[in-house]
PDB file of C-alpha atoms and ligand atoms in Angstrom:
ATOM      1  CA  MET A   1     -35.496 -62.042 -13.512  1.00 42.00           C
ATOM      2  CA  ILE A   2     -37.858 -59.164 -14.176  1.00 46.00           C
ATOM      3  CA  GLY A   3     -41.396 -60.179 -13.753  1.00 45.00           C
ATOM      4  CA  THR A   4     -40.800 -63.093 -11.363  1.00 50.00           C
ATOM      5  CA  SER A   5     -42.505 -62.581  -7.999  1.00 49.00           C
ATOM      6  CA  VAL A   6     -42.240 -64.131  -4.671  1.00 50.00           C
ATOM      7  CA  LYS A   7     -44.146 -63.209  -1.589  1.00 50.00           C
ATOM      8  CA  PRO A   8     -42.313 -64.148   1.700  1.00 50.00           C
ATOM      9  CA  GLU A   9     -43.792 -63.921   5.170  1.00 50.00           C
ATOM     10  CA  LEU A  10     -43.673 -60.165   6.102  1.00 49.00           C
ATOM     11  CA  SER A  11     -43.759 -60.727   9.801  1.00 49.00           C
ATOM     12  CA  LEU A  12     -40.885 -58.911  11.603  1.00 52.00           C
ATOM     13  CA  ASP A  13     -41.617 -60.500  15.034  1.00 51.00           C
ATOM     14  CA  ARG A  14     -38.978 -63.129  14.527  1.00 50.00           C
ATOM     15  CA  PHE A  15     -36.193 -60.436  14.371  1.00 50.00           C
ATOM     16  CA  THR A  16     -36.953 -58.664  17.574  1.00 54.00           C
ATOM     17  CA  ASN A  17     -34.867 -60.633  20.044  1.00 59.00           C
ATOM     18  CA  VAL A  18     -32.313 -58.092  21.603  1.00 60.00           C
ATOM     19  CA  GLU A  19     -30.476 -60.813  23.447  1.00 66.00           C
ATOM     20  CA  GLU A  20     -28.919 -61.569  20.093  1.00 69.00           C
ATOM     21  CA  THR A  21     -27.039 -58.354  20.035  1.00 70.00           C
ATOM     22  CA  LEU A  22     -25.535 -58.339  23.602  1.00 73.00           C
ATOM     23  CA  ASP A  23     -22.108 -59.669  22.654  1.00 89.00           C
ATOM     24  CA  VAL A  24     -21.605 -57.016  19.885  1.00 95.00           C
ATOM     25  CA  ARG A  25     -18.579 -54.974  20.796  1.00 96.00           C
ATOM     26  CA  ILE A  26     -19.329 -51.232  21.450  1.00 95.00           C
ATOM     27  CA  GLY A  27     -19.376 -49.374  18.194  1.00 97.00           C
ATOM     28  CA  GLY A  28     -21.114 -52.342  16.448  1.00 97.00           C
ATOM     29  CA  HIS A  29     -18.220 -54.829  15.712  1.00 98.00           C
ATOM     30  CA  TRP A  30     -18.540 -58.556  15.851  1.00 97.00           C
ATOM     31  CA  THR A  31     -16.458 -61.588  14.794  1.00 97.00           C
ATOM     32  CA  PRO A  32     -17.384 -65.130  15.335  1.00 95.00           C
ATOM     33  CA  SER A  33     -15.331 -66.839  18.015  1.00 93.00           C
ATOM     34  CA  TYR A  34     -15.857 -70.292  16.616  1.00 93.00           C
ATOM     35  CA  CYS A  35     -14.489 -70.056  13.166  1.00 94.00           C
ATOM     36  CA  THR A  36     -12.470 -67.893  10.737  1.00 95.00           C
ATOM     37  CA  PRO A  37     -15.106 -65.797   8.933  1.00 96.00           C
ATOM     38  CA  ARG A  38     -14.900 -65.859   5.208  1.00 95.00           C
ATOM     39  CA  PHE A  39     -15.623 -62.187   5.140  1.00 96.00           C
ATOM     40  CA  ASN A  40     -15.109 -59.084   7.389  1.00 98.00           C
ATOM     41  CA  ILE A  41     -17.438 -56.437   6.043  1.00 98.00           C
ATOM     42  CA  ALA A  42     -18.071 -52.849   6.806  1.00 98.00           C
ATOM     43  CA  LEU A  43     -21.808 -52.182   6.585  1.00 98.00           C
ATOM     44  CA  ILE A  44     -22.284 -48.370   5.811  1.00 98.00           C
ATOM     45  CA  ILE A  45     -25.589 -46.771   6.259  1.00 98.00           C
ATOM     46  CA  PRO A  46     -26.106 -43.210   4.932  1.00 98.00           C
ATOM     47  CA  TYR A  47     -28.490 -41.818   7.457  1.00 97.00           C
ATOM     48  CA  LYS A  48     -30.648 -39.007   8.512  1.00 95.00           C
ATOM     49  CA  ASP A  49     -33.475 -38.757  11.256  1.00 91.00           C
ATOM     50  CA  ARG A  50     -34.820 -42.378  11.026  1.00 92.00           C
ATOM     51  CA  ASP A  51     -34.338 -43.373  14.701  1.00 90.00           C
ATOM     52  CA  GLU A  52     -37.054 -46.036  14.587  1.00 89.00           C
ATOM     53  CA  HIS A  53     -35.837 -47.639  11.471  1.00 93.00           C
ATOM     54  CA  LEU A  54     -32.233 -47.483  12.768  1.00 94.00           C
ATOM     55  CA  HIS A  55     -33.163 -49.451  15.922  1.00 91.00           C
ATOM     56  CA  LEU A  56     -35.146 -51.956  14.015  1.00 92.00           C
ATOM     57  CA  PHE A  57     -32.548 -52.315  11.115  1.00 95.00           C
ATOM     58  CA  THR A  58     -29.532 -52.768  13.510  1.00 94.00           C
ATOM     59  CA  ASN A  59     -31.290 -55.416  15.692  1.00 91.00           C
ATOM     60  CA  ASN A  60     -32.251 -57.440  12.597  1.00 92.00           C
ATOM     61  CA  ILE A  61     -29.168 -57.084  10.577  1.00 95.00           C
ATOM     62  CA  ILE A  62     -26.816 -58.113  13.418  1.00 95.00           C
ATOM     63  CA  ARG A  63     -28.846 -61.291  13.966  1.00 92.00           C
ATOM     64  CA  PHE A  64     -28.809 -61.953  10.245  1.00 94.00           C
ATOM     65  CA  LEU A  65     -24.973 -61.409   9.743  1.00 96.00           C
ATOM     66  CA  LYS A  66     -24.302 -63.528  12.670  1.00 95.00           C
ATOM     67  CA  ALA A  67     -26.299 -66.357  11.393  1.00 94.00           C
ATOM     68  CA  GLN A  68     -24.214 -65.921   8.290  1.00 96.00           C
ATOM     69  CA  HIS A  69     -20.968 -66.232  10.311  1.00 96.00           C
ATOM     70  CA  ILE A  70     -19.654 -62.982   8.834  1.00 97.00           C
ATOM     71  CA  ALA A  71     -17.525 -60.539  10.876  1.00 98.00           C
ATOM     72  CA  PHE A  72     -18.812 -57.036  10.624  1.00 98.00           C
ATOM     73  CA  SER A  73     -18.577 -53.344  11.688  1.00 98.00           C
ATOM     74  CA  ILE A  74     -21.552 -51.123  11.428  1.00 98.00           C
ATOM     75  CA  PHE A  75     -21.067 -47.475  10.585  1.00 98.00           C
ATOM     76  CA  VAL A  76     -23.896 -44.919  10.462  1.00 98.00           C
ATOM     77  CA  ILE A  77     -22.991 -41.771   8.573  1.00 98.00           C
ATOM     78  CA  GLU A  78     -25.022 -38.609   9.303  1.00 98.00           C
ATOM     79  CA  PRO A  79     -24.637 -35.141   8.101  1.00 97.00           C
ATOM     80  CA  VAL A  80     -24.639 -32.235  10.602  1.00 97.00           C
ATOM     81  CA  GLY A  81     -27.345 -29.495  10.218  1.00 95.00           C
ATOM     82  CA  LYS A  82     -30.086 -28.813   7.700  1.00 92.00           C
ATOM     83  CA  ILE A  83     -28.825 -30.119   4.484  1.00 94.00           C
ATOM     84  CA  MET A  84     -30.447 -31.909   1.729  1.00 95.00           C
ATOM     85  CA  PHE A  85     -29.625 -35.650   1.860  1.00 96.00           C
ATOM     86  CA  ASN A  86     -26.825 -36.681  -0.497  1.00 97.00           C
ATOM     87  CA  ARG A  87     -26.731 -40.420  -0.182  1.00 98.00           C
ATOM     88  CA  ALA A  88     -23.905 -41.098  -2.615  1.00 98.00           C
ATOM     89  CA  MET A  89     -21.652 -38.524  -0.792  1.00 98.00           C
ATOM     90  CA  LEU A  90     -22.416 -40.129   2.549  1.00 98.00           C
ATOM     91  CA  MET A  91     -21.667 -43.485   1.124  1.00 98.00           C
ATOM     92  CA  SER A  92     -18.197 -42.371  -0.112  1.00 98.00           C
ATOM     93  CA  ILE A  93     -17.489 -40.767   3.302  1.00 98.00           C
ATOM     94  CA  GLY A  94     -18.561 -44.014   4.969  1.00 98.00           C
ATOM     95  CA  TYR A  95     -16.191 -45.993   2.763  1.00 99.00           C
ATOM     96  CA  LEU A  96     -13.146 -43.761   3.533  1.00 98.00           C
ATOM     97  CA  GLU A  97     -13.946 -43.719   7.372  1.00 98.00           C
ATOM     98  CA  ALA A  98     -14.391 -47.393   7.578  1.00 98.00           C
ATOM     99  CA  LYS A  99     -11.278 -48.008   5.553  1.00 98.00           C
ATOM    100  CA  LYS A 100      -9.267 -45.747   7.773  1.00 98.00           C
ATOM    101  CA  ARG A 101     -10.076 -48.016  10.665  1.00 98.00           C
ATOM    102  CA  GLN A 102      -9.595 -51.350   8.907  1.00 97.00           C
ATOM    103  CA  ASN A 103      -9.110 -52.779   5.449  1.00 98.00           C
ATOM    104  CA  TYR A 104     -12.346 -54.615   5.038  1.00 98.00           C
ATOM    105  CA  ASP A 105     -13.022 -57.367   2.581  1.00 96.00           C
ATOM    106  CA  CYS A 106     -16.278 -55.824   1.458  1.00 98.00           C
ATOM    107  CA  TYR A 107     -18.112 -52.493   1.836  1.00 98.00           C
ATOM    108  CA  ILE A 108     -21.869 -52.853   1.897  1.00 98.00           C
ATOM    109  CA  PHE A 109     -23.941 -49.751   1.602  1.00 98.00           C
ATOM    110  CA  HIS A 110     -27.409 -50.203   2.914  1.00 98.00           C
ATOM    111  CA  ASP A 111     -30.519 -48.304   3.254  1.00 98.00           C
ATOM    112  CA  VAL A 112     -31.641 -48.177   6.805  1.00 97.00           C
ATOM    113  CA  ASP A 113     -35.321 -49.058   5.955  1.00 96.00           C
ATOM    114  CA  LEU A 114     -34.606 -52.342   4.338  1.00 97.00           C
ATOM    115  CA  ILE A 115     -34.723 -55.689   6.222  1.00 97.00           C
ATOM    116  CA  PRO A 116     -33.379 -58.858   4.374  1.00 97.00           C
ATOM    117  CA  LEU A 117     -35.845 -61.755   4.506  1.00 96.00           C
ATOM    118  CA  ILE A 118     -33.741 -64.698   3.126  1.00 96.00           C
ATOM    119  CA  LEU A 119     -30.660 -65.924   5.042  1.00 96.00           C
ATOM    120  CA  GLN A 120     -29.082 -67.285   1.908  1.00 96.00           C
ATOM    121  CA  ASN A 121     -28.621 -63.759   0.710  1.00 97.00           C
ATOM    122  CA  TYR A 122     -25.059 -63.848   1.670  1.00 97.00           C
ATOM    123  CA  TYR A 123     -23.481 -60.508   2.735  1.00 98.00           C
ATOM    124  CA  GLY A 124     -20.113 -60.916   1.004  1.00 97.00           C
ATOM    125  CA  CYS A 125     -18.267 -59.415  -1.958  1.00 97.00           C
ATOM    126  CA  TYR A 126     -17.116 -61.110  -5.132  1.00 95.00           C
ATOM    127  CA  ASP A 127     -15.084 -60.449  -8.222  1.00 97.00           C
ATOM    128  CA  LEU A 128     -17.811 -58.221  -9.399  1.00 98.00           C
ATOM    129  CA  PRO A 129     -19.892 -55.639  -7.580  1.00 98.00           C
ATOM    130  CA  ARG A 130     -23.105 -56.794  -6.153  1.00 98.00           C
ATOM    131  CA  HIS A 131     -26.742 -55.481  -6.271  1.00 98.00           C
ATOM    132  CA  ILE A 132     -27.926 -56.994  -2.945  1.00 98.00           C
ATOM    133  CA  ALA A 133     -31.299 -55.711  -2.273  1.00 98.00           C
ATOM    134  CA  VAL A 134     -32.972 -56.583  -5.440  1.00 98.00           C
ATOM    135  CA  ALA A 135     -36.693 -56.570  -4.739  1.00 97.00           C
ATOM    136  CA  SER A 136     -39.193 -55.836  -1.772  1.00 97.00           C
ATOM    137  CA  ASN A 137     -42.711 -55.586  -0.862  1.00 95.00           C
ATOM    138  CA  LYS A 138     -42.736 -52.061  -2.141  1.00 93.00           C
ATOM    139  CA  THR A 139     -42.249 -53.294  -5.709  1.00 93.00           C
ATOM    140  CA  ASN A 140     -44.372 -56.390  -5.224  1.00 95.00           C
ATOM    141  CA  PHE A 141     -41.256 -58.399  -5.144  1.00 96.00           C
ATOM    142  CA  LYS A 142     -40.253 -57.550  -8.719  1.00 96.00           C
ATOM    143  CA  LEU A 143     -36.962 -55.925  -9.923  1.00 97.00           C
ATOM    144  CA  ASN A 144     -37.784 -52.267 -10.620  1.00 95.00           C
ATOM    145  CA  TYR A 145     -35.856 -52.016 -13.808  1.00 97.00           C
ATOM    146  CA  ALA A 146     -32.821 -53.613 -15.516  1.00 95.00           C
ATOM    147  CA  GLY A 147     -30.372 -51.161 -14.345  1.00 96.00           C
ATOM    148  CA  TYR A 148     -31.767 -50.685 -10.820  1.00 97.00           C
ATOM    149  CA  PHE A 149     -28.838 -50.575  -8.300  1.00 98.00           C
ATOM    150  CA  GLY A 150     -30.511 -49.178  -5.187  1.00 97.00           C
ATOM    151  CA  GLY A 151     -31.306 -50.153  -1.644  1.00 97.00           C
ATOM    152  CA  ALA A 152     -28.112 -52.197  -0.788  1.00 98.00           C
ATOM    153  CA  ILE A 153     -24.994 -52.924  -2.871  1.00 98.00           C
ATOM    154  CA  GLY A 154     -21.703 -54.545  -1.965  1.00 98.00           C
ATOM    155  CA  MET A 155     -18.319 -53.695  -3.418  1.00 98.00           C
ATOM    156  CA  THR A 156     -14.678 -54.313  -2.605  1.00 98.00           C
ATOM    157  CA  ALA A 157     -12.328 -51.336  -2.154  1.00 98.00           C
ATOM    158  CA  LYS A 158     -10.673 -51.928  -5.536  1.00 98.00           C
ATOM    159  CA  GLN A 159     -14.136 -51.860  -7.299  1.00 98.00           C
ATOM    160  CA  ILE A 160     -14.923 -48.740  -5.477  1.00 98.00           C
ATOM    161  CA  GLU A 161     -11.656 -46.932  -6.384  1.00 98.00           C
ATOM    162  CA  ARG A 162     -12.076 -48.061  -9.810  1.00 97.00           C
ATOM    163  CA  ILE A 163     -15.238 -45.810 -10.302  1.00 97.00           C
ATOM    164  CA  ASN A 164     -13.656 -43.004  -8.199  1.00 97.00           C
ATOM    165  CA  GLY A 165     -16.345 -43.776  -5.524  1.00 98.00           C
ATOM    166  CA  PHE A 166     -19.699 -42.007  -5.758  1.00 98.00           C
ATOM    167  CA  SER A 167     -20.948 -38.610  -6.936  1.00 96.00           C
ATOM    168  CA  ASN A 168     -20.663 -35.436  -4.449  1.00 96.00           C
ATOM    169  CA  ILE A 169     -23.094 -33.359  -6.445  1.00 95.00           C
ATOM    170  CA  MET A 170     -26.553 -35.295  -6.132  1.00 96.00           C
ATOM    171  CA  PHE A 171     -28.500 -33.675  -3.412  1.00 96.00           C
ATOM    172  CA  GLY A 172     -31.987 -34.947  -2.790  1.00 95.00           C
ATOM    173  CA  TRP A 173     -33.806 -38.304  -3.311  1.00 94.00           C
ATOM    174  CA  GLY A 174     -33.122 -40.346  -6.519  1.00 94.00           C
ATOM    175  CA  GLY A 175     -30.744 -40.953  -9.229  1.00 95.00           C
ATOM    176  CA  GLU A 176     -27.414 -41.505  -7.332  1.00 97.00           C
ATOM    177  CA  ASP A 177     -27.771 -45.297  -7.643  1.00 97.00           C
ATOM    178  CA  ASP A 178     -28.479 -45.169 -11.293  1.00 96.00           C
ATOM    179  CA  ASP A 179     -25.267 -42.920 -11.438  1.00 96.00           C
ATOM    180  CA  ILE A 180     -23.332 -45.636  -9.827  1.00 97.00           C
ATOM    181  CA  TYR A 181     -24.589 -48.133 -12.153  1.00 96.00           C
ATOM    182  CA  ASN A 182     -23.582 -46.083 -15.042  1.00 95.00           C
ATOM    183  CA  ARG A 183     -19.965 -45.547 -13.691  1.00 95.00           C
ATOM    184  CA  LEU A 184     -19.623 -49.265 -13.549  1.00 96.00           C
ATOM    185  CA  ARG A 185     -20.943 -49.837 -16.910  1.00 94.00           C
ATOM    186  CA  LYS A 186     -18.658 -47.131 -18.250  1.00 93.00           C
ATOM    187  CA  MET A 187     -15.795 -49.174 -16.895  1.00 94.00           C
ATOM    188  CA  ASN A 188     -17.377 -52.346 -18.574  1.00 95.00           C
ATOM    189  CA  ILE A 189     -18.190 -53.764 -15.160  1.00 96.00           C
ATOM    190  CA  LYS A 190     -21.582 -55.603 -15.054  1.00 96.00           C
ATOM    191  CA  PRO A 191     -22.826 -55.897 -11.503  1.00 97.00           C
ATOM    192  CA  ARG A 192     -24.377 -59.265 -10.336  1.00 97.00           C
ATOM    193  CA  ARG A 193     -27.587 -60.099  -8.523  1.00 97.00           C
ATOM    194  CA  TYR A 194     -28.787 -63.215  -6.683  1.00 97.00           C
ATOM    195  CA  PRO A 195     -32.161 -64.337  -7.822  1.00 97.00           C
ATOM    196  CA  ILE A 196     -35.190 -62.426  -6.389  1.00 95.00           C
ATOM    197  CA  GLU A 197     -36.149 -65.569  -4.365  1.00 95.00           C
ATOM    198  CA  ILE A 198     -33.010 -64.980  -2.352  1.00 97.00           C
ATOM    199  CA  SER A 199     -32.603 -61.170  -2.481  1.00 97.00           C
ATOM    200  CA  ALA A 200     -36.116 -60.109  -1.202  1.00 97.00           C
ATOM    201  CA  TYR A 201     -36.596 -57.400   1.417  1.00 97.00           C
ATOM    202  CA  VAL A 202     -39.098 -55.874   3.637  1.00 95.00           C
ATOM    203  CA  ALA A 203     -39.095 -52.179   3.044  1.00 95.00           C
ATOM    204  CA  LEU A 204     -40.185 -50.384   6.068  1.00 92.00           C
ATOM    205  CA  GLY A 205     -41.394 -47.323   4.146  1.00 79.00           C
ATOM    206  CA  HIS A 206     -41.139 -43.666   5.011  1.00 70.00           C
ATOM    207  CA  GLY A 207     -42.473 -40.295   4.016  1.00 65.00           C
ATOM    208  CA  ASP A 208     -41.531 -38.574   0.766  1.00 67.00           C
ATOM    209  CA  ASP A 209     -38.074 -37.162   0.641  1.00 76.00           C
ATOM    210  CA  SER A 210     -37.535 -34.109  -1.371  1.00 84.00           C
ATOM    211  CA  ALA A 211     -36.636 -35.360  -4.724  1.00 89.00           C
ATOM    212  CA  ASN A 212     -33.409 -34.238  -6.621  1.00 91.00           C
ATOM    213  CA  PRO A 213     -34.724 -32.051  -9.468  1.00 88.00           C
ATOM    214  CA  LYS A 214     -31.539 -32.196 -11.324  1.00 90.00           C
ATOM    215  CA  SER A 215     -30.838 -35.974 -11.190  1.00 89.00           C
ATOM    216  CA  MET A 216     -31.817 -36.821 -14.747  1.00 88.00           C
ATOM    217  CA  ASP A 217     -29.612 -34.146 -15.999  1.00 86.00           C
ATOM    218  CA  GLN A 218     -26.767 -35.074 -13.696  1.00 85.00           C
ATOM    219  CA  ILE A 219     -26.930 -38.935 -14.693  1.00 84.00           C
ATOM    220  CA  GLU A 220     -27.138 -38.252 -18.357  1.00 78.00           C
ATOM    221  CA  ASN A 221     -24.460 -35.446 -18.517  1.00 72.00           C
ATOM    222  CA  HIS A 222     -21.864 -36.019 -15.845  1.00 69.00           C
ATOM    223  CA  LEU A 223     -20.654 -39.570 -16.596  1.00 68.00           C
ATOM    224  CA  GLN A 224     -17.940 -38.122 -18.728  1.00 72.00           C
ATOM    225  CA  PHE A 225     -16.739 -36.224 -15.639  1.00 81.00           C
ATOM    226  CA  MET A 226     -16.713 -39.379 -13.461  1.00 88.00           C
ATOM    227  CA  ASP A 227     -13.034 -38.850 -12.813  1.00 91.00           C
ATOM    228  CA  GLN A 228     -13.824 -35.199 -11.672  1.00 93.00           C
ATOM    229  CA  ASP A 229     -16.638 -36.046  -9.300  1.00 95.00           C
ATOM    230  CA  GLY A 230     -16.026 -38.645  -6.541  1.00 97.00           C
ATOM    231  CA  LEU A 231     -13.446 -39.642  -3.939  1.00 98.00           C
ATOM    232  CA  ASN A 232     -10.838 -37.524  -5.524  1.00 97.00           C
ATOM    233  CA  THR A 233     -13.088 -34.437  -5.117  1.00 97.00           C
ATOM    234  CA  LEU A 234     -14.732 -35.287  -1.782  1.00 98.00           C
ATOM    235  CA  VAL A 235     -14.724 -32.482   0.850  1.00 98.00           C
ATOM    236  CA  TYR A 236     -15.899 -33.338   4.381  1.00 98.00           C
ATOM    237  CA  LYS A 237     -14.994 -33.047   8.008  1.00 98.00           C
ATOM    238  CA  VAL A 238     -15.672 -35.395  10.709  1.00 98.00           C
ATOM    239  CA  ASN A 239     -17.650 -33.412  13.380  1.00 98.00           C
ATOM    240  CA  MET A 240     -18.162 -36.107  16.030  1.00 97.00           C
ATOM    241  CA  VAL A 241     -17.802 -39.835  16.346  1.00 98.00           C
ATOM    242  CA  LYS A 242     -20.066 -41.733  18.871  1.00 97.00           C
ATOM    243  CA  GLU A 243     -19.568 -45.302  19.642  1.00 97.00           C
ATOM    244  CA  ARG A 244     -22.982 -46.524  20.283  1.00 96.00           C
ATOM    245  CA  ARG A 245     -23.840 -50.057  21.497  1.00 93.00           C
ATOM    246  CA  LEU A 246     -24.762 -51.455  18.131  1.00 95.00           C
ATOM    247  CA  PHE A 247     -22.964 -49.084  15.673  1.00 97.00           C
ATOM    248  CA  THR A 248     -20.464 -46.238  15.145  1.00 98.00           C
ATOM    249  CA  LEU A 249     -22.230 -43.139  14.473  1.00 98.00           C
ATOM    250  CA  ILE A 250     -20.062 -40.481  12.447  1.00 98.00           C
ATOM    251  CA  TYR A 251     -21.455 -37.022  12.184  1.00 98.00           C
ATOM    252  CA  VAL A 252     -19.906 -35.140   9.170  1.00 98.00           C
ATOM    253  CA  ASN A 253     -19.983 -31.587   8.085  1.00 98.00           C
ATOM    254  CA  ILE A 254     -20.509 -31.438   4.394  1.00 98.00           C
ATOM    255  CA  LYS A 255     -21.489 -28.432   2.228  1.00 95.00           C
ATOM    256  CA  GLY A 256     -24.628 -28.319   0.064  1.00 90.00           C
ATOM    257  CA  PRO A 257     -28.119 -27.020  -0.441  1.00 91.00           C
ATOM    258  CA  SER A 258     -30.558 -27.029   2.744  1.00 86.00           C
TER     259      SER A 258
HETATM  260  C1  LIG B   1     -35.789 -44.252  -9.917  1.00 56.56           C
HETATM  261  C2  LIG B   1     -34.653 -43.436  -9.271  1.00 56.56           C
HETATM  262  C3  LIG B   1     -33.807 -44.248  -8.310  1.00 56.56           C
HETATM  263  C4  LIG B   1     -34.510 -45.100  -7.423  1.00 56.56           C
HETATM  264  C5  LIG B   1     -35.546 -45.951  -8.105  1.00 56.56           C
HETATM  265  C6  LIG B   1     -36.437 -46.871  -7.277  1.00 56.56           C
HETATM  266  O1  LIG B   1     -36.615 -43.468 -10.534  1.00 56.56           O
HETATM  267  O2  LIG B   1     -32.727 -43.457  -7.734  1.00 56.56           O
HETATM  268  O3  LIG B   1     -36.462 -44.975  -8.904  1.00 56.56           O
HETATM  269  O4  LIG B   1     -37.131 -46.046  -6.350  1.00 56.56           O
HETATM  270  N1  LIG B   1     -34.083 -42.732 -10.371  1.00 56.56           N
HETATM  271  C7  LIG B   1     -34.052 -41.226 -10.561  1.00 56.56           C
HETATM  272  O5  LIG B   1     -34.797 -40.596  -9.743  1.00 56.56           O
HETATM  273  C8  LIG B   1     -33.449 -40.807 -11.584  1.00 56.56           C
HETATM  274  S1  LIG B   1     -38.031 -46.866  -5.284  1.00 56.56           S
HETATM  275  O6  LIG B   1     -38.663 -48.022  -5.926  1.00 56.56           O
HETATM  276  O7  LIG B   1     -37.118 -47.318  -4.365  1.00 56.56           O
HETATM  277  O8  LIG B   1     -38.935 -45.979  -4.794  1.00 56.56           O
HETATM  278  O9  LIG B   1     -33.677 -45.911  -6.716  1.00 56.56           O
END
């Protein structure tokens, strides 16, 4: 798969029909009325300060999931206050908060700046965790590296619990996805990918986030502590829940460096 390259059309125009979102229930829930959906998914977006992307993303993904006849709820998890972004921790929180509301078949963790291009990239979960956003224009439609597990991933509750969720200690950009991959590998679980031709994305792109200076060290050294850093040590407080038209926004208080 590494080295193959496809170049789909990058036009976003076809995704901007807001009418398509009108029958979504407040809070961002939808179920097809004409069939029994194969999956009911929670789409979880770790988020901070990306209004424009969020607008574009939700309008696109809703249209996309509807075309796949998948029932969905969209949760946006945002930390309160000036705090370094901790993507993995927000993902764990999103998982717990979604699960509190309903037992979803599949939890999909998604960057807000990635738009799927190919409808065959089915947003469901299987017996193995999935790396869903395999390649984008940012990497010239190539897989970054063999163990790349970033952008968008899909896991069942059982698969998430098996690795104790995600790390709480990785503040700043980078490495948390590598850590998730390592957690899975440590449990002898090998995630799966669709071919790049199917799992291609447009990356909307953004300014540089501050990188996590400790990521390499954390990835290398803390795997052995996987059962001491994750869902079982997660501390947060829900500050406010806002049911927006296209998604449920959950503001959370977490502690960490600013
Ligand atoms: C690696 C990061 C990953 C990141 C990946 C892709 O270097 O978290 O780049 O980046 N690992 C570390 O920093 C240890 S991307 O192509 O999206 O810019 O996902």
